[in-house]
Coordinates of C-alpha atoms in Angstrom, one line a residue:
Chain A
D1 CA 0.8 0.3 17.7
V2 CA -0.5 2.7 15.0
K3 CA -4.1 2.4 14.3
V4 CA -5.9 3.5 11.1
T5 CA -9.6 3.0 11.2
Q6 CA -11.9 3.0 8.2
S7 CA -15.5 3.6 9.0
S8 CA -16.8 0.7 7.2
R9 CA -15.8 -2.7 5.8
Y10 CA -18.5 -3.3 3.4
L11 CA -20.8 -0.7 1.9
V12 CA -23.4 -0.9 -0.9
K13 CA -24.7 2.2 -2.6
R14 CA -26.6 3.0 -5.6
T15 CA -25.4 4.8 -9.0
G16 CA -25.7 8.5 -8.6
E17 CA -25.5 8.5 -4.9
K18 CA -22.8 10.7 -3.1
V19 CA -20.8 8.4 -1.0
F20 CA -18.2 9.3 2.0
L21 CA -15.6 7.0 3.2
E22 CA -14.0 7.9 6.3
C23 CA -10.5 7.2 7.8
V24 CA -9.2 8.1 11.1
Q25 CA -5.6 7.7 12.4
D26 CA -4.3 8.0 16.0
M27 CA -0.7 8.7 15.7
D28 CA -0.6 12.3 14.4
H29 CA 0.7 11.4 11.1
E30 CA 1.3 14.3 8.6
N31 CA 0.6 12.2 5.6
M32 CA -2.5 10.4 4.6
F33 CA -3.4 8.5 1.5
W34 CA -6.5 6.9 -0.3
Y35 CA -5.9 4.1 -2.7
R36 CA -8.0 1.7 -4.6
Q37 CA -7.4 -1.8 -5.0
D38 CA -8.5 -4.0 -8.1
P39 CA -7.2 -7.5 -9.2
G40 CA -4.1 -7.5 -11.4
L41 CA -3.6 -3.6 -10.8
G42 CA -2.1 -3.6 -7.2
L43 CA -2.8 -0.4 -5.3
R44 CA -3.5 2.7 -7.2
L45 CA -3.1 6.2 -5.5
I46 CA -6.5 8.3 -5.8
Y47 CA -5.5 11.3 -3.5
F48 CA -3.0 12.1 -0.8
S49 CA -2.8 14.9 1.8
Y50 CA 0.3 16.0 3.6
D51 CA -1.3 18.5 6.0
V52 CA -4.5 19.9 7.2
K53 CA -6.6 21.1 4.3
M54 CA -3.7 20.3 1.8
K55 CA -4.4 17.7 -0.9
E56 CA -2.8 16.5 -4.0
K57 CA -4.0 14.3 -6.9
G58 CA -2.8 10.8 -7.3
D59 CA -2.9 8.7 -10.5
I60 CA -6.8 8.2 -10.5
P61 CA -8.3 11.2 -9.1
E62 CA -11.3 11.5 -11.7
G63 CA -14.7 11.1 -9.8
Y64 CA -13.3 11.5 -6.4
S65 CA -12.5 14.4 -4.0
V66 CA -11.2 14.5 -0.5
S67 CA -11.4 16.6 2.7
R68 CA -8.9 16.9 5.5
E69 CA -10.2 19.3 8.1
K70 CA -8.4 17.9 10.9
K71 CA -5.0 16.0 11.0
E72 CA -6.5 12.9 12.0
R73 CA -9.2 12.5 9.5
F74 CA -9.1 12.1 5.9
S75 CA -12.4 11.5 4.0
L76 CA -12.7 10.2 0.5
I77 CA -15.9 11.4 -1.3
L78 CA -17.4 10.0 -4.6
E79 CA -19.5 12.9 -5.7
S80 CA -21.9 10.7 -8.0
A81 CA -21.1 7.1 -7.7
S82 CA -20.8 4.9 -10.8
T83 CA -20.5 1.1 -11.1
N84 CA -17.0 1.5 -12.3
Q85 CA -16.0 2.8 -8.9
T86 CA -17.0 -0.5 -7.4
S87 CA -13.7 -1.5 -5.7
M88 CA -11.6 -2.1 -2.5
Y89 CA -10.6 1.3 -0.9
L90 CA -7.7 1.4 1.5
C91 CA -6.7 4.3 3.7
A92 CA -3.1 4.6 4.7
S93 CA -1.1 7.0 6.9
R94 CA 2.6 7.8 7.8
P95 CA 5.0 10.3 9.2
L96 CA 7.6 11.5 6.8
N97 CA 10.1 9.1 5.4
Q98 CA 8.5 6.1 7.2
P99 CA 6.4 3.3 5.9
Q100 CA 2.7 3.4 5.5
H101 CA 0.2 2.0 8.0
F102 CA -3.0 0.9 6.4
G103 CA -6.6 0.4 7.5
D104 CA -8.6 -2.6 7.1
G105 CA -10.1 -1.5 3.9
T106 CA -13.8 -0.8 2.7
R107 CA -15.2 -3.2 0.0
L108 CA -17.6 -0.7 -1.8
S109 CA -20.3 -1.9 -4.3
I110 CA -22.2 0.5 -6.5
L111 CA -25.3 -1.0 -7.8
Chain B
A1 CA 8.2 8.1 -13.3
Q2 CA 8.8 5.0 -11.3
T3 CA 7.4 1.7 -12.0
V4 CA 7.4 -1.5 -10.0
T5 CA 7.0 -5.0 -11.8
Q6 CA 6.1 -8.2 -10.1
S7 CA 6.2 -10.9 -12.8
Q8 CA 4.7 -13.7 -10.9
P9 CA 0.9 -13.2 -10.4
E10 CA 0.6 -16.4 -8.4
M11 CA 2.9 -18.7 -6.6
S12 CA 2.5 -21.8 -4.3
V13 CA 5.0 -23.4 -1.9
Q14 CA 4.8 -26.3 0.3
E15 CA 4.7 -25.8 4.1
A16 CA 8.3 -25.4 5.5
E17 CA 9.9 -24.9 2.1
T18 CA 11.6 -21.8 0.9
V19 CA 10.2 -19.4 -1.8
T20 CA 11.3 -16.3 -3.5
L21 CA 9.0 -13.6 -5.1
S22 CA 10.5 -11.2 -7.7
C23 CA 10.4 -7.6 -7.8
T24 CA 11.9 -5.0 -10.4
Y25 CA 11.4 -1.6 -10.6
D26 CA 12.5 1.4 -12.5
T27 CA 13.9 4.8 -11.4
S28 CA 16.3 7.4 -12.0
E29 CA 16.7 8.2 -8.4
S30 CA 19.9 7.2 -6.5
N31 CA 18.4 7.3 -3.0
Y32 CA 14.9 5.7 -2.2
Y33 CA 13.3 2.9 -0.2
L34 CA 12.0 -0.2 -1.0
F35 CA 9.3 -2.3 0.8
W36 CA 7.4 -5.6 0.8
Y37 CA 4.0 -5.6 2.2
K38 CA 1.6 -8.5 3.0
Q39 CA -2.2 -8.5 2.6
P40 CA -3.6 -11.8 4.3
P41 CA -7.3 -12.7 3.4
S42 CA -8.2 -10.7 6.4
R43 CA -7.2 -7.7 4.1
Q44 CA -5.1 -5.5 6.3
M45 CA -1.8 -4.5 4.6
I46 CA 1.2 -5.3 6.9
L47 CA 4.9 -4.2 6.4
V48 CA 7.1 -7.2 5.8
I49 CA 10.4 -5.7 5.4
R50 CA 12.0 -2.5 4.1
Q51 CA 15.3 -1.8 2.5
E52 CA 17.1 1.7 2.1
A53 CA 18.9 2.0 -1.1
Y54 CA 22.0 3.5 0.2
K55 CA 22.5 0.4 2.4
Q56 CA 24.3 -2.4 0.6
Q57 CA 23.5 -4.9 3.3
N58 CA 20.3 -7.0 2.6
A59 CA 17.6 -6.5 5.2
T60 CA 16.4 -9.4 7.2
E61 CA 13.3 -9.9 9.4
N62 CA 13.3 -13.3 10.9
R63 CA 12.1 -15.7 8.2
F64 CA 11.9 -13.0 5.7
S65 CA 15.0 -11.7 3.9
V66 CA 15.5 -9.8 0.6
N67 CA 18.1 -9.8 -2.2
F68 CA 18.6 -6.3 -3.2
Q69 CA 20.5 -5.5 -6.4
K70 CA 20.6 -2.0 -6.9
A71 CA 22.4 -2.0 -10.4
A72 CA 20.0 -4.5 -11.7
K73 CA 17.1 -2.6 -9.9
S74 CA 16.0 -5.9 -8.5
F75 CA 14.3 -6.4 -4.9
S76 CA 13.3 -10.1 -4.3
L77 CA 11.7 -11.4 -1.2
K78 CA 12.6 -14.8 0.3
I79 CA 10.6 -16.6 2.7
S80 CA 12.2 -19.4 4.6
D81 CA 10.3 -22.4 6.3
S82 CA 7.1 -21.2 4.9
Q83 CA 4.0 -21.3 7.2
L84 CA 0.2 -21.6 6.5
G85 CA -0.1 -18.0 7.8
D86 CA 2.2 -16.6 5.1
T87 CA -0.6 -17.3 2.5
A88 CA -1.3 -13.7 1.4
M89 CA -0.9 -11.1 -1.4
Y90 CA 2.6 -9.7 -1.5
F91 CA 3.2 -6.3 -2.9
C92 CA 6.7 -4.7 -3.6
A93 CA 6.5 -1.0 -3.3
F94 CA 9.1 1.9 -4.0
M95 CA 9.3 5.3 -2.3
K96 CA 11.6 8.3 -3.2
H97 CA 13.8 9.6 -0.2
N98 CA 12.8 12.6 1.5
Y99 CA 9.4 13.1 -0.3
G100 CA 6.1 13.2 1.5
Q101 CA 4.5 11.6 -1.3
N102 CA 3.1 8.1 -2.2
F103 CA 4.5 4.8 -2.5
V104 CA 4.5 3.2 -6.1
F105 CA 3.3 -0.5 -5.8
G106 CA 3.5 -3.3 -7.9
P107 CA 0.6 -5.3 -9.0
G108 CA 1.2 -8.1 -6.3
T109 CA 1.9 -11.9 -6.2
R110 CA -0.6 -14.2 -4.6
L111 CA 1.1 -16.6 -2.6
S112 CA -0.4 -19.8 -1.4
V113 CA 1.3 -22.1 1.3
L114 CA 0.2 -25.6 0.9
P115 CA 0.0 -28.1 3.7

């Protein structure tokens, strides 16, 4: 079974802090994704990566950056956390033209 | 750009009954994939069923089946013999064919199965 592991299930940070969310997959998938999930809005794509060191902006990239130095790891960075970034963050990975596999999610609260 | 609409924010069904969740989408593509994902209260998103647009036959996975109407751009999910474990958020999703890009998700339908 594919395993997508997110480093934290719950995280509480303060406004202005730099926040790192980590995601690791164990199936050598090319594509990895970061979404945020908010009630009534479904999943919105923040960034995705289709290869090491390659990244593309999704629908809502403002305030976020990403890093993919190794194929198995895709990090989401909040450069200076703000309260409107309080949300559920979901990481996913997949091989080309196949369904996505999701991690358990990180519920991030910015105080 | 593609959009996915789920017009039912919340639904409920009695255990052992059948329920249908609606999904419509908008695209100019002719070849694509459609998916239903389930997110139980434990939070991990799980793939329920997938449909390839070039296949006319509706996909089926055990108690889950879809009604795919390509011309109408409709992709509904039918859950037969509903079980308490089916309680979850259900997301409809669209993916272009041969693109290494993201899915487009609908806003979700919260389904409650009542004992």
